[in-house]
Coordinates of C-alpha atoms and ligand atoms in Angstrom, one line a residue:
M1 CA 19.0 -5.3 -5.4
R2 CA 19.5 -2.2 -3.5
L3 CA 16.8 -1.0 -1.1
L4 CA 16.4 2.3 0.9
V5 CA 15.0 1.5 4.3
L6 CA 13.1 4.2 6.2
P7 CA 11.5 3.0 9.5
G8 CA 9.2 6.0 10.3
D9 CA 7.3 6.7 13.5
G10 CA 5.3 4.8 16.2
I11 CA 5.4 1.1 15.4
G12 CA 7.5 1.9 12.3
P13 CA 10.9 1.1 13.8
E14 CA 9.7 -2.1 15.4
I15 CA 8.0 -3.6 12.3
T16 CA 10.9 -2.4 10.1
A17 CA 13.5 -4.1 12.3
A18 CA 11.5 -7.4 12.0
T19 CA 11.2 -6.9 8.2
V20 CA 14.9 -6.4 7.9
T21 CA 15.5 -9.7 9.7
V22 CA 13.2 -11.4 7.2
L23 CA 14.7 -9.6 4.2
E24 CA 18.2 -10.7 5.2
A25 CA 17.0 -14.3 5.6
V26 CA 15.3 -14.4 2.2
S27 CA 18.3 -12.8 0.6
R28 CA 20.6 -15.6 2.1
R29 CA 18.2 -18.4 1.1
F30 CA 17.7 -17.2 -2.5
E31 CA 21.1 -15.5 -2.9
L32 CA 19.4 -12.2 -3.9
G33 CA 22.4 -10.1 -2.9
L34 CA 20.1 -7.5 -1.2
V35 CA 21.9 -4.4 -0.1
L36 CA 20.0 -2.3 2.5
D37 CA 20.7 1.4 3.0
H38 CA 19.3 2.9 6.2
D39 CA 18.1 6.4 6.7
V40 CA 15.4 8.3 8.6
V41 CA 12.0 10.0 8.0
G42 CA 9.3 11.4 10.2
H43 CA 9.9 12.7 13.8
A44 CA 13.4 11.2 13.9
S45 CA 14.4 13.2 10.8
L46 CA 12.6 16.3 12.0
K47 CA 14.7 16.2 15.2
V48 CA 18.1 15.8 13.4
H49 CA 17.6 17.4 10.0
G50 CA 14.8 20.0 10.7
A51 CA 12.4 18.2 8.2
T52 CA 10.4 15.0 8.2
V53 CA 11.9 14.1 4.8
R54 CA 14.8 15.7 2.9
P55 CA 15.5 16.0 -0.9
E56 CA 18.7 13.8 -0.7
L57 CA 16.4 10.9 0.1
L58 CA 14.8 11.3 -3.3
D59 CA 18.2 11.0 -5.0
M60 CA 18.9 7.9 -2.9
A61 CA 15.5 6.4 -3.8
R62 CA 16.1 7.1 -7.5
A63 CA 19.5 5.3 -7.2
S64 CA 17.9 2.3 -5.5
D65 CA 15.8 -0.5 -6.8
G66 CA 13.1 0.2 -4.2
V67 CA 12.1 2.0 -1.0
V68 CA 10.9 0.3 2.2
L69 CA 8.9 3.0 4.1
G70 CA 7.6 2.4 7.6
P71 CA 4.4 4.2 8.7
T72 CA 4.7 7.8 9.7
A73 CA 2.7 10.1 12.1
T74 CA 1.2 12.1 9.2
F75 CA -1.5 13.5 11.5
D76 CA 1.3 15.4 13.4
F77 CA 2.7 17.0 10.3
K78 CA 0.7 20.2 9.8
D79 CA 3.0 22.9 8.4
E80 CA 5.3 22.2 5.5
A81 CA 7.1 25.6 6.1
K82 CA 8.3 24.0 9.4
G83 CA 9.6 20.9 7.6
E84 CA 6.5 18.9 8.5
I85 CA 6.1 17.1 5.2
N86 CA 4.1 13.9 4.7
P87 CA 6.9 11.4 3.6
S88 CA 4.4 9.1 2.0
M89 CA 3.1 11.9 -0.2
F90 CA 6.7 13.1 -0.9
F91 CA 7.8 9.8 -2.4
R92 CA 4.5 8.9 -4.1
K93 CA 4.3 12.4 -5.8
N94 CA 8.0 12.9 -6.7
L95 CA 8.6 9.3 -7.9
D96 CA 5.2 9.3 -9.6
L97 CA 4.1 6.1 -7.8
F98 CA 0.6 6.1 -9.3
A99 CA -0.5 2.6 -8.5
N100 CA -1.1 1.6 -4.9
I101 CA -1.6 -2.2 -5.0
R102 CA -3.2 -3.6 -1.8
P103 CA -3.9 -7.3 -1.8
S104 CA -6.1 -8.9 1.0
R105 CA -7.0 -12.5 1.4
T106 CA -8.1 -14.9 4.1
Y107 CA -5.7 -17.6 5.3
P108 CA -6.7 -21.2 5.9
G109 CA -5.2 -21.2 9.4
L110 CA -6.8 -17.9 10.5
P111 CA -10.6 -18.0 11.0
T112 CA -12.6 -14.8 10.2
R113 CA -16.2 -14.0 10.2
F114 CA -16.2 -13.7 6.4
N115 CA -16.4 -16.1 3.5
P116 CA -12.8 -16.9 2.2
F117 CA -11.7 -14.3 -0.3
D118 CA -8.6 -13.2 -2.3
L119 CA -8.8 -9.8 -3.8
V120 CA -6.6 -6.8 -4.6
V121 CA -7.5 -3.1 -4.3
V122 CA -5.8 -1.1 -7.0
R123 CA -5.9 2.5 -5.8
E124 CA -5.0 5.6 -7.8
N125 CA -2.2 7.3 -5.8
T126 CA -1.4 10.7 -7.2
E127 CA -4.5 12.8 -7.3
G128 CA -8.1 12.6 -6.1
F129 CA -9.1 14.0 -2.7
Y130 CA -5.5 14.1 -1.5
A131 CA -5.0 17.8 -1.2
D132 CA -1.2 17.5 -0.7
R133 CA -0.6 15.9 -4.0
N134 CA -3.2 17.1 -6.5
M135 CA -1.8 20.6 -7.3
A136 CA 1.3 21.7 -9.2
Q137 CA 1.7 24.5 -6.7
G138 CA -0.1 25.1 -3.4
N139 CA -2.6 22.8 -1.7
G140 CA -6.0 21.5 -2.7
E141 CA -7.4 22.5 0.7
I142 CA -8.3 26.1 1.1
L143 CA -9.5 28.1 4.1
V144 CA -11.8 30.7 2.6
T145 CA -12.6 32.4 5.9
D146 CA -12.3 31.1 9.4
D147 CA -15.7 29.5 9.0
V148 CA -15.5 28.3 5.3
S149 CA -13.2 25.6 3.9
I150 CA -13.0 24.0 0.5
A151 CA -11.2 20.7 -0.6
L152 CA -10.6 20.2 -4.3
R153 CA -10.6 16.7 -5.8
R154 CA -8.6 16.5 -9.0
I155 CA -9.4 13.7 -11.5
T156 CA -7.6 13.5 -14.9
R157 CA -8.2 11.2 -17.8
Q158 CA -4.5 10.2 -17.9
C159 CA -4.4 9.1 -14.2
C160 CA -7.7 7.2 -14.6
A161 CA -6.4 5.4 -17.7
R162 CA -3.1 4.4 -16.2
I163 CA -4.6 3.1 -12.9
A164 CA -7.2 1.2 -15.0
R165 CA -4.4 -0.4 -17.1
A166 CA -2.5 -1.4 -13.9
G167 CA -5.7 -3.1 -12.6
F168 CA -6.6 -4.8 -15.9
E169 CA -3.1 -6.1 -16.4
L170 CA -3.2 -7.5 -12.9
A171 CA -6.6 -9.1 -13.3
A172 CA -5.4 -10.7 -16.6
R173 CA -2.8 -12.6 -14.5
R174 CA -5.3 -13.5 -11.7
G175 CA -9.1 -14.1 -11.7
K176 CA -9.9 -12.1 -14.9
H177 CA -12.4 -9.9 -13.2
V178 CA -12.3 -6.1 -12.5
T179 CA -14.8 -4.2 -10.4
L180 CA -14.7 -0.4 -10.8
V181 CA -15.7 1.4 -7.5
H182 CA -16.9 5.0 -7.8
K183 CA -19.6 7.5 -6.8
A184 CA -20.6 8.6 -10.3
N185 CA -24.2 8.9 -9.2
V186 CA -23.2 12.1 -7.3
L187 CA -19.7 13.0 -8.6
K188 CA -21.1 12.8 -12.1
I189 CA -18.3 14.7 -13.9
T190 CA -15.2 13.4 -12.0
D191 CA -16.2 9.8 -11.3
G192 CA -18.0 9.9 -14.7
M193 CA -14.6 10.6 -16.3
F194 CA -13.1 7.8 -14.2
L195 CA -15.7 5.3 -15.4
E196 CA -15.3 6.4 -19.0
E197 CA -11.5 6.0 -19.0
C198 CA -11.7 2.7 -17.2
R199 CA -14.2 1.3 -19.8
K200 CA -11.9 2.4 -22.7
V201 CA -9.1 0.4 -21.1
A202 CA -11.5 -2.5 -20.5
A203 CA -12.1 -2.8 -24.2
E204 CA -8.4 -3.7 -24.6
F205 CA -8.9 -6.7 -22.3
P206 CA -11.8 -8.7 -23.8
D207 CA -11.0 -11.7 -21.5
V208 CA -11.4 -9.7 -18.3
K209 CA -14.9 -9.4 -17.0
V210 CA -15.8 -5.8 -15.8
D211 CA -18.5 -4.5 -13.6
D212 CA -18.9 -1.6 -11.3
L213 CA -20.3 -0.7 -7.9
I214 CA -21.1 2.6 -6.1
V215 CA -18.7 3.0 -3.2
D216 CA -21.2 2.9 -0.4
A217 CA -22.9 -0.2 -1.7
M218 CA -19.4 -1.7 -2.2
M219 CA -18.9 -1.7 1.6
A220 CA -22.0 -3.9 2.0
H221 CA -21.0 -6.2 -0.8
A222 CA -17.4 -6.5 0.6
I223 CA -18.8 -7.7 3.9
R224 CA -21.6 -9.8 2.5
A225 CA -19.7 -11.7 -0.2
P226 CA -16.0 -10.7 -0.5
E227 CA -15.4 -13.9 -2.5
R228 CA -17.1 -12.3 -5.5
F229 CA -14.2 -9.8 -6.0
D230 CA -10.8 -10.2 -7.8
V231 CA -9.3 -6.8 -8.7
I232 CA -11.0 -3.6 -7.5
V233 CA -10.0 -0.5 -9.3
T234 CA -10.8 2.8 -7.7
T235 CA -9.8 6.4 -7.0
N236 CA -7.5 7.5 -4.2
M237 CA -9.5 8.0 -1.1
F238 CA -12.1 5.3 -1.8
G239 CA -9.2 2.8 -2.3
D240 CA -7.5 4.0 0.9
I241 CA -10.6 3.4 3.0
L242 CA -11.8 0.2 1.3
S243 CA -8.3 -1.5 1.6
D244 CA -8.2 -0.9 5.4
L245 CA -11.6 -2.6 5.6
T246 CA -10.5 -5.6 3.5
A247 CA -7.2 -5.9 5.4
E248 CA -9.1 -6.0 8.7
M249 CA -11.5 -8.5 7.2
S250 CA -8.6 -10.8 6.3
G251 CA -7.8 -11.0 10.1
S252 CA -6.0 -7.8 11.0
L253 CA -5.0 -4.4 9.6
G254 CA -1.6 -5.7 10.5
L255 CA -1.8 -8.1 7.5
G256 CA -2.3 -5.2 5.1
G257 CA 0.7 -5.3 2.8
S258 CA 0.9 -2.8 -0.1
I259 CA 3.2 -1.5 -2.8
N260 CA 3.3 1.9 -4.5
A261 CA 4.4 1.4 -8.0
G262 CA 5.2 3.7 -10.9
T263 CA 6.9 3.0 -14.2
D264 CA 10.5 3.1 -12.9
H265 CA 10.2 3.0 -9.1
A266 CA 8.4 1.2 -6.4
M267 CA 7.9 1.5 -2.6
A268 CA 6.8 -1.1 -0.1
Q269 CA 4.6 0.4 2.6
A270 CA 2.1 -1.1 5.0
S271 CA -1.5 -0.1 4.5
H272 CA -1.9 1.1 8.1
G273 CA -0.5 4.0 10.0
S274 CA 2.0 4.4 12.9
A275 CA -0.4 3.0 15.5
P276 CA 0.6 5.1 18.4
D277 CA -1.8 3.2 20.7
I278 CA 0.5 0.1 20.5
A279 CA 3.9 1.7 19.7
G280 CA 6.9 0.6 21.8
R281 CA 5.2 -2.5 23.2
D282 CA 6.6 -5.1 20.8
I283 CA 3.1 -6.3 19.9
A284 CA 2.6 -4.7 16.4
N285 CA 2.2 -7.2 13.6
P286 CA 5.2 -6.9 11.2
F287 CA 3.5 -9.0 8.5
S288 CA 2.0 -5.9 6.8
L289 CA 5.5 -4.5 6.0
I290 CA 7.0 -8.0 5.3
L291 CA 4.2 -8.8 2.8
S292 CA 4.8 -5.3 1.3
C293 CA 8.4 -6.2 0.8
A294 CA 7.3 -9.5 -0.9
L295 CA 5.3 -7.4 -3.3
L296 CA 8.4 -5.2 -4.0
L297 CA 10.6 -8.3 -4.6
D298 CA 7.9 -9.6 -7.0
W299 CA 7.7 -6.3 -8.8
H300 CA 11.5 -6.2 -9.2
G301 CA 11.7 -9.7 -10.5
R302 CA 9.0 -9.2 -13.1
R303 CA 10.5 -5.9 -14.3
K304 CA 14.0 -7.3 -14.6
G305 CA 13.1 -10.7 -15.8
L306 CA 14.6 -12.3 -12.6
P307 CA 12.3 -15.2 -11.5
V308 CA 14.3 -15.8 -8.4
F309 CA 12.9 -12.6 -6.9
E310 CA 9.3 -13.8 -7.7
A311 CA 10.2 -17.2 -6.0
A312 CA 11.5 -15.3 -2.9
A313 CA 8.2 -13.3 -2.8
N314 CA 6.2 -16.5 -3.0
A315 CA 8.3 -18.1 -0.2
I316 CA 7.5 -15.1 2.1
D317 CA 3.8 -15.4 1.3
T318 CA 3.9 -19.1 2.1
A319 CA 5.9 -18.6 5.3
V320 CA 3.4 -16.0 6.5
E321 CA 0.5 -18.4 5.7
Q322 CA 2.3 -21.2 7.7
A323 CA 3.1 -18.9 10.6
L324 CA -0.6 -17.9 10.8
A325 CA -1.6 -21.6 10.8
T326 CA 0.9 -22.6 13.5
G327 CA 0.3 -19.5 15.7
E328 CA 3.8 -18.1 15.5
V329 CA 2.3 -14.6 15.3
T330 CA 1.5 -11.4 17.2
P331 CA -1.6 -11.1 19.5
D332 CA -3.8 -9.2 16.9
V333 CA -4.0 -12.5 14.9
G334 CA -4.2 -14.8 18.0
G335 CA -0.6 -15.4 18.8
K336 CA 1.6 -14.8 21.8
L337 CA 4.9 -13.7 20.1
G338 CA 6.3 -10.2 20.0
T339 CA 7.0 -8.2 16.9
R340 CA 10.7 -9.1 17.1
T341 CA 10.3 -12.8 17.7
T342 CA 7.6 -13.0 15.0
G343 CA 10.2 -11.7 12.5
E344 CA 12.8 -14.1 13.9
A345 CA 10.5 -17.1 13.6
L346 CA 9.6 -16.2 10.0
A347 CA 13.2 -15.7 9.1
A348 CA 14.0 -19.2 10.6
R349 CA 11.1 -20.7 8.7
L350 CA 12.4 -19.2 5.5
L351 CA 15.9 -20.5 6.1
A352 CA 14.7 -24.0 7.1
A353 CA 12.5 -24.4 4.0
Ligands
NAD1 P1 -3.5 3.2 12.3 O1 -3.6 2.6 11.0 O2 -2.1 3.6 12.7 O3 -4.1 2.3 13.4 C1 -5.5 1.9 13.4 C2 -5.7 0.7 14.3 O4 -5.1 -0.5 13.8 C3 -5.1 0.9 15.7 O5 -5.9 0.3 16.6 C4 -3.7 0.2 15.6 O6 -3.2 -0.3 16.8 C5 -4.1 -1.0 14.6 N1 -2.9 -1.4 13.9 C6 -2.3 -0.7 12.9 N2 -1.2 -1.3 12.4 C7 -1.1 -2.5 13.2 C8 -0.2 -3.6 13.2 N3 0.8 -3.6 12.3 N4 -0.4 -4.6 14.1 C9 -1.4 -4.6 14.9 N5 -2.4 -3.6 14.9 C10 -2.2 -2.5 14.1 O7 -4.4 4.5 12.3 P2 -4.4 5.8 13.2 O8 -4.2 5.4 14.6 O9 -5.6 6.5 12.9 O10 -3.2 6.7 12.7 C11 -2.0 6.8 13.4 C12 -1.1 7.8 12.7 O11 -0.7 7.1 11.4 C13 -1.7 9.1 12.3 O12 -0.7 10.1 12.4 C14 -2.0 8.9 10.8 O13 -2.1 10.2 10.1 C15 -0.9 8.1 10.4 N6 -1.1 7.3 9.1 C16 0.0 7.1 8.4 C17 0.0 6.3 7.3 C18 1.2 6.0 6.5 O14 2.3 6.4 6.9 N7 1.1 5.4 5.3 C19 -1.3 5.7 6.9 C20 -2.4 5.9 7.7 C21 -2.3 6.7 8.8

């Protein structure tokens, strides 16, 4: 398996280095033959190449079996004409990575204020309120006058149907329950279309129970009784927001792993951003990106019919669970280890198992 590794900004290089340590260990233990190609995106790329991301990376990504993308400082990237492109958008849009899969669960060894839960947010990734990816040309945000601005939210039947199918297929392998999250009471046409397409797909999965919640009420239900959810299918921005909440509810945003998957390509990417407030201090939790890579190994194994990759992914999940129970973790989840030593301890645990 060949992976393109792009560390990104802020805490990106620190959590990516720890992730590489773990990937190398799991490759040795399961004889995966992982080959890692390293390159740069974000500020490091802007400095050297004059752009935060370059077209060659797309060719490299297409030639790889997956991409590992660290968080980037997207808030800093304001002007595409100056090479300030959002790398996350660049890969999601150009590789058509339409499904952002973001699992969150509580861990037996890590107390939280919430009832134990195990859910997955399945977020549409290629349209919605993301102005930088929902137009064929131009941008969905428009400055009409200095005092008037408009943001366009694109919703298509095709994108709703394919994200619904990704969610129902996942639920069929898990708890057989899908919750559709929307705002169709106000966004009657767009979220009405989302619900309509999801329900058509639901009819193909008679064994999967389906219900729906309005997004604002969903926030209350998530806090009150997260255990009632299995797979949550939703549009782009709602899924982005909700999954940060569920990651933090599981113990820390630093546990928020995620994969961006399309038909032919996939990219591991932590749910969180570049966390400039803690960058360079060796305290960021690397588990988010490590768990994202486990999702990528699992995706590859299922697609290629190679169970050893699924076994490797499960081994990473188990090792993370054990590390959380024994306290070999970063301060955000109650430990005293640094980012680097957390990665080293996890790698040692994987090799010893
Ligand atoms: P953030 O997600 O980077 O951080 C939010 C909070 O969570 C901060 O307190 C941070 O310290 C903490 N946190 C995040 N990751 C952590 C980890 N691994 N371990 C421990 N604590 C962690 O959000 P922000 O500060 O609003 O954004 C910073 C930058 O990241 C902005 O430029 C934003 O646009 C960008 N961003 C990028 C992505 C991406 O690359 N996919 C996603 C979201 C935000």
